[in-house]
XYZ file of C-alpha atoms in Angstrom:
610
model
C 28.989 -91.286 29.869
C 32.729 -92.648 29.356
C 35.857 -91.406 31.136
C 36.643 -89.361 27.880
C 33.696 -87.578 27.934
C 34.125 -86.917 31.896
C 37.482 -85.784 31.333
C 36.693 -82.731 28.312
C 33.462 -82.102 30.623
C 36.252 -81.472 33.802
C 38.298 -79.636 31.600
C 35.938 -77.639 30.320
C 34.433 -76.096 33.746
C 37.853 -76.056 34.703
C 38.803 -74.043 31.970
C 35.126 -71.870 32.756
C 36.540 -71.196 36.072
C 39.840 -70.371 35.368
C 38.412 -67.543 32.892
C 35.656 -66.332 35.264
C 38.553 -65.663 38.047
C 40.901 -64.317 35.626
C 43.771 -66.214 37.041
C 45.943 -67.252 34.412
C 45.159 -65.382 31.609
C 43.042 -66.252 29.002
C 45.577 -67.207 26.210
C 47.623 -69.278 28.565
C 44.341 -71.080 30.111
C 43.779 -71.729 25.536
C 47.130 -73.145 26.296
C 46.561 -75.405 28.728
C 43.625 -76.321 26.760
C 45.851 -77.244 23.978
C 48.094 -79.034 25.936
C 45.816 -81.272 27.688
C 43.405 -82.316 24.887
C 46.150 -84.362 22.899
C 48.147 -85.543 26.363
C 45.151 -86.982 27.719
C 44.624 -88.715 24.127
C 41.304 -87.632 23.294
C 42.475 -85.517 20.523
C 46.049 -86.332 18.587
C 48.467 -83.301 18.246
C 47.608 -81.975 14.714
C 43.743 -82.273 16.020
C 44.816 -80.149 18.817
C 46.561 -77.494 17.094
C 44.159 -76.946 13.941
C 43.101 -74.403 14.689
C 46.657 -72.631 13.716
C 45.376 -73.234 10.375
C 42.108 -72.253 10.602
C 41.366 -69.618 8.014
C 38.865 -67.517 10.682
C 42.189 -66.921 13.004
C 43.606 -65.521 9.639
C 40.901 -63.119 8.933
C 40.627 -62.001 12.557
C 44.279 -61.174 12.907
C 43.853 -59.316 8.843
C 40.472 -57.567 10.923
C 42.996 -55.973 13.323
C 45.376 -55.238 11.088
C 42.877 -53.131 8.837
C 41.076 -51.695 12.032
C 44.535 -50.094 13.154
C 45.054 -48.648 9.609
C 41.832 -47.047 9.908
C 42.784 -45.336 13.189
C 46.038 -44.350 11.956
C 45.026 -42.390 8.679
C 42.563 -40.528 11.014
C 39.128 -42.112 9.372
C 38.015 -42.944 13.087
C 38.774 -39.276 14.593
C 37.610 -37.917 11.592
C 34.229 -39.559 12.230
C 34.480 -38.544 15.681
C 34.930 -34.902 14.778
C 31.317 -34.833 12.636
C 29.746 -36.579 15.053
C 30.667 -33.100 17.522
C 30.051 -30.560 14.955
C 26.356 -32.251 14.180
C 25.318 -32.703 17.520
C 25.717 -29.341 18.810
C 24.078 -28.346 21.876
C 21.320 -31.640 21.921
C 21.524 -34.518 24.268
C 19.160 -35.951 22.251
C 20.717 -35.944 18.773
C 24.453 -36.563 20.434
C 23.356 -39.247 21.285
C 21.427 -41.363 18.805
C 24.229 -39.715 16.211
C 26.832 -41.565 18.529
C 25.444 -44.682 18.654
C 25.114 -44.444 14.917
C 28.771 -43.722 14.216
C 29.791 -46.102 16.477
C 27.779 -49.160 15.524
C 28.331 -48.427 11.851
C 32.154 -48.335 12.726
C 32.023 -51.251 14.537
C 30.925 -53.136 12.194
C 33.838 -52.784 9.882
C 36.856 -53.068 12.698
C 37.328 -53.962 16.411
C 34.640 -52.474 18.687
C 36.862 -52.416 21.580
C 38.704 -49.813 19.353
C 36.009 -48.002 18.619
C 35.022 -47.467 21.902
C 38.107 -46.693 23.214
C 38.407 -44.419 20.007
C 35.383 -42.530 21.090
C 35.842 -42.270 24.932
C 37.776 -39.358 24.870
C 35.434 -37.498 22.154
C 31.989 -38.576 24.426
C 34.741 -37.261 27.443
C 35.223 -33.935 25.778
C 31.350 -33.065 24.536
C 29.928 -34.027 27.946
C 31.862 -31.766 29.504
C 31.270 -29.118 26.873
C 27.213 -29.650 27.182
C 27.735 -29.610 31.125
C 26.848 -33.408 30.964
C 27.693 -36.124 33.432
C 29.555 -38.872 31.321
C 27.154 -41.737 33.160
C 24.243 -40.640 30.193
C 26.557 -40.957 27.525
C 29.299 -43.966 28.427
C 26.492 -46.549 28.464
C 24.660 -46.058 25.658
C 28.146 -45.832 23.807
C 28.922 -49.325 24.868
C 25.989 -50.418 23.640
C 26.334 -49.198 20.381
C 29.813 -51.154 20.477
C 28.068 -54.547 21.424
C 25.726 -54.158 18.526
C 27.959 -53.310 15.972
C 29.178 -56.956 16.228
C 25.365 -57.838 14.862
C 25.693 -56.095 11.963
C 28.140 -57.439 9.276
C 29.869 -61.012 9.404
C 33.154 -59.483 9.948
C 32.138 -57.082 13.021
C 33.176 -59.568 15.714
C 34.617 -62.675 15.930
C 31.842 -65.241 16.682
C 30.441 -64.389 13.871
C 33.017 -65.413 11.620
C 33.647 -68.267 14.464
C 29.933 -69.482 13.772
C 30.395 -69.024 9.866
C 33.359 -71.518 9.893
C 31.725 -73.886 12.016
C 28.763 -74.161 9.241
C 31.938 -74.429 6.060
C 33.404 -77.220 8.450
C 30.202 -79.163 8.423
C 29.752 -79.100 4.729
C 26.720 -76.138 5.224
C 26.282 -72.626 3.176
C 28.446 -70.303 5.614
C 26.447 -66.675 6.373
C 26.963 -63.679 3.703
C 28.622 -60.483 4.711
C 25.196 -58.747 5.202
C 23.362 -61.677 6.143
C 22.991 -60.066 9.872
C 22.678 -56.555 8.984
C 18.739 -57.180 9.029
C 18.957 -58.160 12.656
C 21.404 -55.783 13.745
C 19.558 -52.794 12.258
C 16.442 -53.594 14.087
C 18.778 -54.231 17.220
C 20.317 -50.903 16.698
C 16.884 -49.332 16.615
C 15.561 -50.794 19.522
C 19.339 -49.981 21.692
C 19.081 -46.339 20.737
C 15.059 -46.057 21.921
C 15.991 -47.894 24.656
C 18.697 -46.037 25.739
C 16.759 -42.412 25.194
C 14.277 -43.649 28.082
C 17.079 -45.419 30.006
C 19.370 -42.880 30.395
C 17.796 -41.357 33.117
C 18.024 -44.014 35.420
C 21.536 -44.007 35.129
C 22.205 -40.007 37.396
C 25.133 -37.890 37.971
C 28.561 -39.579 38.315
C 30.031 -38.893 41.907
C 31.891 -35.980 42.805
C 34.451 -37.108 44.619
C 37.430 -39.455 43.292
C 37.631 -38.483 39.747
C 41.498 -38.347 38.281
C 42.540 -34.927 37.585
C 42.270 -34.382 32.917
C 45.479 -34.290 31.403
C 45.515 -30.488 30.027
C 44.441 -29.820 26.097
C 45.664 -27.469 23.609
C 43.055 -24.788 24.811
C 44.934 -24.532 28.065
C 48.135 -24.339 26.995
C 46.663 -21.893 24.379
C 45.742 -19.700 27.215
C 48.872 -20.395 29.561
C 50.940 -19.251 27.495
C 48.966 -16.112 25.997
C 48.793 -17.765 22.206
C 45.174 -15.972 21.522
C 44.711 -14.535 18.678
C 48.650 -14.761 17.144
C 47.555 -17.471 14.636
C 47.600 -17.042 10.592
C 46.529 -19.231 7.648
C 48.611 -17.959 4.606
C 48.879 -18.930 1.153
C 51.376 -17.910 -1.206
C 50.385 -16.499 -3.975
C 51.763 -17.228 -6.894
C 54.091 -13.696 -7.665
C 55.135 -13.564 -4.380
C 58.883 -13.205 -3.584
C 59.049 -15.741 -1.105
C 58.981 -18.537 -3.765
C 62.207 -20.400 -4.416
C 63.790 -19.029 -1.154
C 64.334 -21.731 2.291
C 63.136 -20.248 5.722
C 66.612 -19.865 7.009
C 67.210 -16.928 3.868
C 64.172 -15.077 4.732
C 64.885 -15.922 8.880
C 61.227 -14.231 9.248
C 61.395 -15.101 12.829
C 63.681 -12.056 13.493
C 63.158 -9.785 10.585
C 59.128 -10.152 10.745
C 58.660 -11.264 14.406
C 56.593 -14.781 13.078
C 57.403 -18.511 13.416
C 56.376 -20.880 10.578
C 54.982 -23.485 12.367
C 53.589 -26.104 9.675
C 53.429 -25.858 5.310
C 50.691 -27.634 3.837
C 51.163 -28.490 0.427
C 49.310 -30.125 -2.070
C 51.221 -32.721 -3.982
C 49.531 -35.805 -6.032
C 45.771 -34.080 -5.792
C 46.544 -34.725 -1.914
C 47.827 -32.092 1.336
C 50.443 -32.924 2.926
C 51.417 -31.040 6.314
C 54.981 -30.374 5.523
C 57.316 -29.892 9.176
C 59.734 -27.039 8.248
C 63.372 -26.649 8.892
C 66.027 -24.041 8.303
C 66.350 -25.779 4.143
C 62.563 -25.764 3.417
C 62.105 -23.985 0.012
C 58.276 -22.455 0.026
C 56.896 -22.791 -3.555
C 53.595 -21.424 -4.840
C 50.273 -22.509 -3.792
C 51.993 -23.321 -0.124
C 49.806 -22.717 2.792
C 51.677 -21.484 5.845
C 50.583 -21.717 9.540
C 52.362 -19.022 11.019
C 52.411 -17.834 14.783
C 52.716 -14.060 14.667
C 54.454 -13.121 17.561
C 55.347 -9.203 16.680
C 52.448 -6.848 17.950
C 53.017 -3.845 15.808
C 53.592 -5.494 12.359
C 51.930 -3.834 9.381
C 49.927 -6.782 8.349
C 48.257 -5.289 5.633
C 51.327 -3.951 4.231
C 53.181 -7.371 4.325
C 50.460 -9.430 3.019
C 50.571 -6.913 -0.647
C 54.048 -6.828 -0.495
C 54.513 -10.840 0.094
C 51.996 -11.736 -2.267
C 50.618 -13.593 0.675
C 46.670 -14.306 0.908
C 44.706 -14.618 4.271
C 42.534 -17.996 4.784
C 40.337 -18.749 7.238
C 41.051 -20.750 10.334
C 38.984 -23.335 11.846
C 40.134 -23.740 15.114
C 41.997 -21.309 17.717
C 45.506 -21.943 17.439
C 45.280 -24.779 15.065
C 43.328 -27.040 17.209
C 41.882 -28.616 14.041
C 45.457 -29.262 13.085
C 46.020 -31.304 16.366
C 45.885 -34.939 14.272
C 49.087 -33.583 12.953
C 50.629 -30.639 14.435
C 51.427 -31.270 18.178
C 52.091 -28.839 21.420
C 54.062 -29.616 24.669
C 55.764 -28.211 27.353
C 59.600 -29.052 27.531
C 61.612 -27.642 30.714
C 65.351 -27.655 31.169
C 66.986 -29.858 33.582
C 70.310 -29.199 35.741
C 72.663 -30.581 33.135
C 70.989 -28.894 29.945
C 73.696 -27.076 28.125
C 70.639 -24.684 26.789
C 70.574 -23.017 30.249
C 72.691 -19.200 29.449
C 71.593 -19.455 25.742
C 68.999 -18.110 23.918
C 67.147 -19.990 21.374
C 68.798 -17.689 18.572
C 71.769 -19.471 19.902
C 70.718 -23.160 19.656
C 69.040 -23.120 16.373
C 65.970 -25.166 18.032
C 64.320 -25.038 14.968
C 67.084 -26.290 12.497
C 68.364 -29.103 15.582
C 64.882 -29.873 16.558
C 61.986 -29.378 13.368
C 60.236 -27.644 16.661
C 59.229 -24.125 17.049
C 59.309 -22.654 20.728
C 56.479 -20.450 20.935
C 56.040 -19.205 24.195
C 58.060 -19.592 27.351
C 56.947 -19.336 31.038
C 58.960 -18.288 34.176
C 57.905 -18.121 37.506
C 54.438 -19.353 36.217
C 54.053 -16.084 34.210
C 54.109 -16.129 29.995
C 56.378 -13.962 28.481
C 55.542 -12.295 25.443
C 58.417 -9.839 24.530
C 61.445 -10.943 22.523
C 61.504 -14.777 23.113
C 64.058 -15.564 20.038
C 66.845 -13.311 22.373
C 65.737 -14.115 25.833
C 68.635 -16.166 27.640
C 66.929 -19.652 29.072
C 67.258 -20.128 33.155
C 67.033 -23.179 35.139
C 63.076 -24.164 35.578
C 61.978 -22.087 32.592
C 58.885 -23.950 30.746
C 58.871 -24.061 26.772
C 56.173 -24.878 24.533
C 57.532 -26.079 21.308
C 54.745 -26.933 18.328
C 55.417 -29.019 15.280
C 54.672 -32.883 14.440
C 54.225 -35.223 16.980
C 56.974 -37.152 15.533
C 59.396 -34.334 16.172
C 58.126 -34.263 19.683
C 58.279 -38.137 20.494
C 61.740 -37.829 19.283
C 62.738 -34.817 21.840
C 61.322 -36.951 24.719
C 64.291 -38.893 23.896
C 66.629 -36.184 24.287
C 66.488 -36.309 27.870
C 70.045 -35.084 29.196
C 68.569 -31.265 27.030
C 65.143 -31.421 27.682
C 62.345 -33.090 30.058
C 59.179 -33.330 27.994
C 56.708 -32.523 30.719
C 53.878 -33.829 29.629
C 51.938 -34.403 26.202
C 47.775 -32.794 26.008
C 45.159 -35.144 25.747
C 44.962 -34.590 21.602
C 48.260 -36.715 21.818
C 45.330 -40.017 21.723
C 43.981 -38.511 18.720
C 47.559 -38.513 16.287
C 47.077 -39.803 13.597
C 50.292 -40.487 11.684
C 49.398 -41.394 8.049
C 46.121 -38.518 7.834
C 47.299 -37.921 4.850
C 46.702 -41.487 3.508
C 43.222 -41.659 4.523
C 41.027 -41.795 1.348
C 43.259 -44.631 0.523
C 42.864 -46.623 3.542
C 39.010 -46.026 2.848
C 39.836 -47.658 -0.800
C 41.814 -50.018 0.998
C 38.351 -50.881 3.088
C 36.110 -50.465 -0.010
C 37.616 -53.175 -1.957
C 37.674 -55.469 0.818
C 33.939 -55.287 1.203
C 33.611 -55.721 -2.567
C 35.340 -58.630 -3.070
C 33.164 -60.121 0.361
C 30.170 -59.533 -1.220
C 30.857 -60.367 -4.452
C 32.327 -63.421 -3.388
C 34.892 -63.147 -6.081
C 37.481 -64.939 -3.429
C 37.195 -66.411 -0.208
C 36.800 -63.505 3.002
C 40.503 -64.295 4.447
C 41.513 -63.969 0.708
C 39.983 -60.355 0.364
C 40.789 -59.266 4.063
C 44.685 -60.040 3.171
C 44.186 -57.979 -0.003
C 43.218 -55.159 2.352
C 46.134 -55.371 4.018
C 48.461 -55.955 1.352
C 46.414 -52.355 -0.139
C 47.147 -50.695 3.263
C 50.654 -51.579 3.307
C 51.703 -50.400 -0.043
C 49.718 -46.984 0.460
C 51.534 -46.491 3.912
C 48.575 -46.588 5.375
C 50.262 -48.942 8.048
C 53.600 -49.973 8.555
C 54.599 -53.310 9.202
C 55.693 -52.806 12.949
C 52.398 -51.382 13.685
C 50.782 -54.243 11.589
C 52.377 -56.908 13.797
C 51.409 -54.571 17.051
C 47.799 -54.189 15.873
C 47.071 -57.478 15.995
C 45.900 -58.759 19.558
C 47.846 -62.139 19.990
C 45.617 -63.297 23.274
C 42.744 -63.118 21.498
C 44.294 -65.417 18.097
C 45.706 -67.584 20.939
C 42.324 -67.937 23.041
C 40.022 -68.484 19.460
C 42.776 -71.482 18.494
C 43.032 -72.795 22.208
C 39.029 -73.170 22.119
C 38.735 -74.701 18.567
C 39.721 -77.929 19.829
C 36.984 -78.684 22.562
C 34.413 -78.346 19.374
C 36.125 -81.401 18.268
C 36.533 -83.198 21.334
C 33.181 -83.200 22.437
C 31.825 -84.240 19.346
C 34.266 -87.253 19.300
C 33.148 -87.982 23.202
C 29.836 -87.632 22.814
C 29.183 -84.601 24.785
C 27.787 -82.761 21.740
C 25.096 -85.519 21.355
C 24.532 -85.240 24.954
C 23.458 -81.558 24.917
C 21.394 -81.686 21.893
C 19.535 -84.709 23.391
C 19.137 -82.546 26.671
C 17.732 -79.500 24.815
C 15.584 -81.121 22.750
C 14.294 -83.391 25.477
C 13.176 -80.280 27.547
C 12.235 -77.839 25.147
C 11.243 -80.144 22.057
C 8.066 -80.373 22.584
C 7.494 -76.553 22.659
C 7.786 -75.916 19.643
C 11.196 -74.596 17.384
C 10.524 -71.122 18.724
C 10.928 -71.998 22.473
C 14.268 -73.674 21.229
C 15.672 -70.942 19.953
C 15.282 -68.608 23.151
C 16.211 -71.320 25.135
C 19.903 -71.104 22.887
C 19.936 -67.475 23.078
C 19.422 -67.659 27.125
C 22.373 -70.279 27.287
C 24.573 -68.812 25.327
C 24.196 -65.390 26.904
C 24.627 -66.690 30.100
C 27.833 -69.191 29.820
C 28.972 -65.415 28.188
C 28.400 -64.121 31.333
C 31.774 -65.938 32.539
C 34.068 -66.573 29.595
C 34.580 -64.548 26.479
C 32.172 -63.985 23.555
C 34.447 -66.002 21.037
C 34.850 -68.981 23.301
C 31.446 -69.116 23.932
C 30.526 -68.989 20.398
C 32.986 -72.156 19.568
C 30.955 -73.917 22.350
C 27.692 -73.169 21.145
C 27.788 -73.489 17.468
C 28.094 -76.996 17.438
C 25.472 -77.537 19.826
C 22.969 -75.384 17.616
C 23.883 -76.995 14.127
C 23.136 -80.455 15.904
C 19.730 -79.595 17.603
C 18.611 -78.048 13.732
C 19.862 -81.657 12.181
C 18.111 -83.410 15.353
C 14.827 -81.572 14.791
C 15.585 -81.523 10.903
C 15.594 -78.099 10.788
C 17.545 -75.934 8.518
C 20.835 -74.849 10.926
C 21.204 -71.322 9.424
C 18.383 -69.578 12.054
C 20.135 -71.800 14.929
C 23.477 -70.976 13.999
C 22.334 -67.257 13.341
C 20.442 -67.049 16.888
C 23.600 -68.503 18.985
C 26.029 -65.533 16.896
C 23.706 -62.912 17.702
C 23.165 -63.676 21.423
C 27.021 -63.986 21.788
C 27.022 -60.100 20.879
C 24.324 -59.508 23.579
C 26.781 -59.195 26.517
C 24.828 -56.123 28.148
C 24.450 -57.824 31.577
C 27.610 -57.323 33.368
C 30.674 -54.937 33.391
C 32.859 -58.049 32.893
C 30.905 -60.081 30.071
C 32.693 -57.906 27.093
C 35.634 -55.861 26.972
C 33.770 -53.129 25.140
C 31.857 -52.523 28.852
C 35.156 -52.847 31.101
C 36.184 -49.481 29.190
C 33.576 -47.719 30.127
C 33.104 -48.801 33.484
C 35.360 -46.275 34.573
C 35.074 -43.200 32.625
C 30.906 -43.512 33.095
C 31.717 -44.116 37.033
C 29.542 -46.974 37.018
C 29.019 -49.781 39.541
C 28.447 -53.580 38.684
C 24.575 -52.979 39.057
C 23.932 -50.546 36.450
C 24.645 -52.581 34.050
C 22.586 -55.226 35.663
C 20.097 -52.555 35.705
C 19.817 -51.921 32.096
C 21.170 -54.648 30.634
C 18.939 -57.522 32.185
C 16.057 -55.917 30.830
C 17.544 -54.932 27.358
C 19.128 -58.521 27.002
C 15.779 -59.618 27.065
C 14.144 -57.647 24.487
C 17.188 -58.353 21.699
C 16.479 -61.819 22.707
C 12.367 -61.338 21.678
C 13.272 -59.434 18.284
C 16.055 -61.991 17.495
C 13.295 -65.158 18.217
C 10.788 -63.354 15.966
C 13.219 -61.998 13.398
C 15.276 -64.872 12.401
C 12.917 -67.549 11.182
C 11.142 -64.821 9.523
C 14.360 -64.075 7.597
C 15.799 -67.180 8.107
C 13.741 -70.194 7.304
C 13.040 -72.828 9.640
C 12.495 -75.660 7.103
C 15.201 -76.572 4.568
């Protein structure tokens, strides 16, 4: 062993120890890494820093980029949304639907987004079916985990592991090429987790953060039951060609135009409306009726106006686009002594005020005249843009606080089937092969850029830098051990023990070794470790290295063992109230089964001969 080798070996469990204590963070420990590889001479500097130019750190950052895009049209929530109208009042169906949704999700963009994506929806049906969250926040984790099984560009290792087979001259993996495994995974995590469930109980009572409020209890706060419409104007109807301000049917009607949809293009658009909005034919109003003894009847014949159906009380199914909160006056507002008549909060603000409370109580009567006090509370509707900008008004207003549908905005809905195109032709050209994966993953982004799908502020926010940084900061250690030796050294060592026993034995003695050195650094890192070692120990055995390679990317997925072996688990450590041995517990056990089906599965599918 020479002092080269010694000194990647140090830095190496130096670098294992840093990450397992957390202290520095991971992209400035990749740093380090960097940094130390070339000044210690066993790499040069463009050695060390290859990995800037590595065309997997492009297609990761492209992955996030995409992923975002897909939250921000409102595919993800919209997903979310089926998944609670199928499941109804089952346990059972909740949650093998969930698992589904997420896993097939996941497999197209970041499952830490997922997951987070879907914490507040597996919040808000648990508590709707009287559930504890425990049953539902594992199994939803576990979902995220395999998701990164089923397509090469679900996680990173796998496209970490794909590279590592290009660099050595070898056929890379397909973009379906684990979808065999994964399915079979997926099927054995949501069986697994029907039975396992119970062991998991009721979360404790005692220490659980108070909810931020929703829309249905403002909706009752302020006495909003019942006062929504859905309206479309029809096409003889007098209100076409005339703004809101000339028909002012606030005061003359007693009703507030809250939103316009309006289909432009073959697609809706949920139009914000201000004093100058002209209403043309076809337009669908949302209106809050606010006058109790309007002739309704009367006004729809002589408006030309037709009744729709609503799906939601108060527009709750509008809540990706049309936002609520409560807004109260501070010392210095000059609203206090003027009524909202008086302010024009409409025309200043694209925000309707549609109830007000004082002394705790809602008042109902006459809001447009009341005069506004010192510690009144307002609850304004309209786009969540036009509320994000009041909370910058702050010497006029003091946004209170924003319901918890404010995670579920989604500020390009209206772009969605494009984003879905967007995604569609990135899958294409990665099956088709028509152009290299980073090649079609830029495509996508260049597709969800030009159909505003994404902006590029929220492009270069999207993508999570630590994570580029701690992939290139690893690349290099491939490289020096293989120039040390230390990659020889490991292959000799596994085959040495485990040769003998047969190909079979080898491969769950990878899968073991790479789950467990997961167990203390990061999925990806692990994965840049390991797939050297597994393409050697194929050539040393003269084996084909696909089912090696193959068996290391699919046990860097299987980080079910400990709160702290994935990010995906962290998130739901603390909605699910768990404790470190629960997912000990149940993920011991299922680690071990994935790790039977994957040793039986892949040289089936995967040939062990060349």
């Amino acid at each position: 062993m020479t002092l080269e080798l010694l000194w990647v070996l140090g830095l190496l469990l130096a670098t294992v120890l840093m990450f397992a204590c957390n202290r520095p963070r991971m992209d400035v420990v990749a740093l380090l890494v960097i940094l130390g590889l070339p000044l210690s001479g066993v790499l040069t500097a463009q050695e060390a820093l290859a990995g800037f130019a590595d065309p997997s750190v492009v297609l990761i950052a492209a992955l996030f980029v995409i992923g975002d895009g897909l939250v921000r049209t409102g595919v993800a929530y919209r997903l979310g949304d089926w998944l609670v109208a199928r499941a109804g009042n089952s346990e059972t169906r909740l949650l093998v639907l969930l698992m589904l949704c997420v896993a097939g999700l996941g497999s197209v963009m970041s499952s830490t987004g997922v997951v987070a994506i879907f914490i507040p929806v597996v919040l808000s049906v648990a508590n709707r079916l009287k559930l504890s969250p425990r049953r539902l926040m594992m199994p939803l984790s576990v979902a995220g985990l395999i998701s990164g099984m089923l397509t090469l560009v679900a996680t990173p290792p796998n496209l970490v592991i794909h590279a590592e087979l290009v660099r050595h001259g070898l056929e890379g993996f397909s973009f379906f090429a684990f979808t065999p495994f994964g399915l079979a995974i997926l099927a054995l995590g949501i069986v697994y987790m029907l039975f396992a469930r119970r062991w998991l109980g009721e979360a404790p009572a005692d220490g659980q953060p108070e909810a931020r409020r929703t829309f249905q209890q403002l909706i009752a706060d302020y006495r909003l039951a019942g006062r929504e419409r859905r309206l479309r104007v029809g096409s003889r109807s007098p209100l076409i060609g005339k703004t809101l301000d000339e028909l002012d049917l606030r005061r003359n009607q007693g009703m507030n135009v809250v939103a316009v949809e309006r289909y432009s293009h073959f697609r809706r658009k949920l139009i914000s409306p201000s004093a100058a909005t002209e209403l043309k034919s076809g337009d669908v109003l949302l209106v809050d009726l606010f006058a109790p003894n309007l002739d309704l009847l009367g006004f729809y014949h002589d408006m030309a106006l037709e009744p729709l159906p609503l799906r939601g009380h108060y527009f709750t199914d509008q809540s990706h686009e049309v936002g609520m909160a409560e807004v109260t006056l501070p010392p210095e507002s000059a609203l206090i002594g003027r009524s909202l008549s008086e302010v024009a909060f409409r025309t200043q603000h694209d925000l309707n005020v549609v109830g007000l409370r004082r002394n705790r109580q809602a008042l109902e009567d006459n809001l447009v005249e009341e005069k506004l006090r010192l510690g009144d509370t307002l609850l304004v509707v309209g786009t969540w843009k036009a509320i994000r900008q009041l909370q910058a008004r702050s010497r006029d207003f003091l946004v209170l606080s924003l319901p918890a549908e404010v995670d579920e905005v989604a500020p390009a809905a209206s772009q969605a089937p494009f984003a879905l195109l967007s995604l569609l032709v990135m899958v294409v050209l990665m099956v088709s092969g028509l152009v290299p994966n980073v090649l079609a993953a830029l495509i996508a982004c260049l597709l969800m850029g030009l159909f505003r799908c994404i902006d590029m502020d929220s492009a270069y926010r999207a993508i999570h830098w630590p994570t580029l940084l701690l992939i290139v900061g690893m690349l290099p250690f491939a490289l020096a051990l293989e120039k040390t030796g230390g990659i020889a050294l490991a292959v000799q060592g596994l085959v040495t023990a485990l040769g003998g026993a047969g190909p079979y034995l080898i491969l769950a003695g990878l899968f073991l070794v790479t789950a467990l050195i997961g167990l203390f650094i990061s999925n990806t890192a692990t994965a840049v470790l390991m797939a050297p070692v597994a393409i050697a120990t194929a050539q040393q055995l003269g084996a084909s290295p696909a089912p090696f390679a193959m068996i290391v990317a699919l046990a860097a997925s299987a980080a079910f063992m400990t709160p702290v072996s994935s990010p995906v688990n962290t998130l739901v450590l603390g909605p699910g109230h768990y404790r470190f041995g629960d997912f000990v517990r149940l993920g011991v056990p299922f680690t071990l089964l994935v790790m039977l089906v994957c040793v039986l599965m892949v040289p089936w599918l995967l040939p062990l001969r060349p």
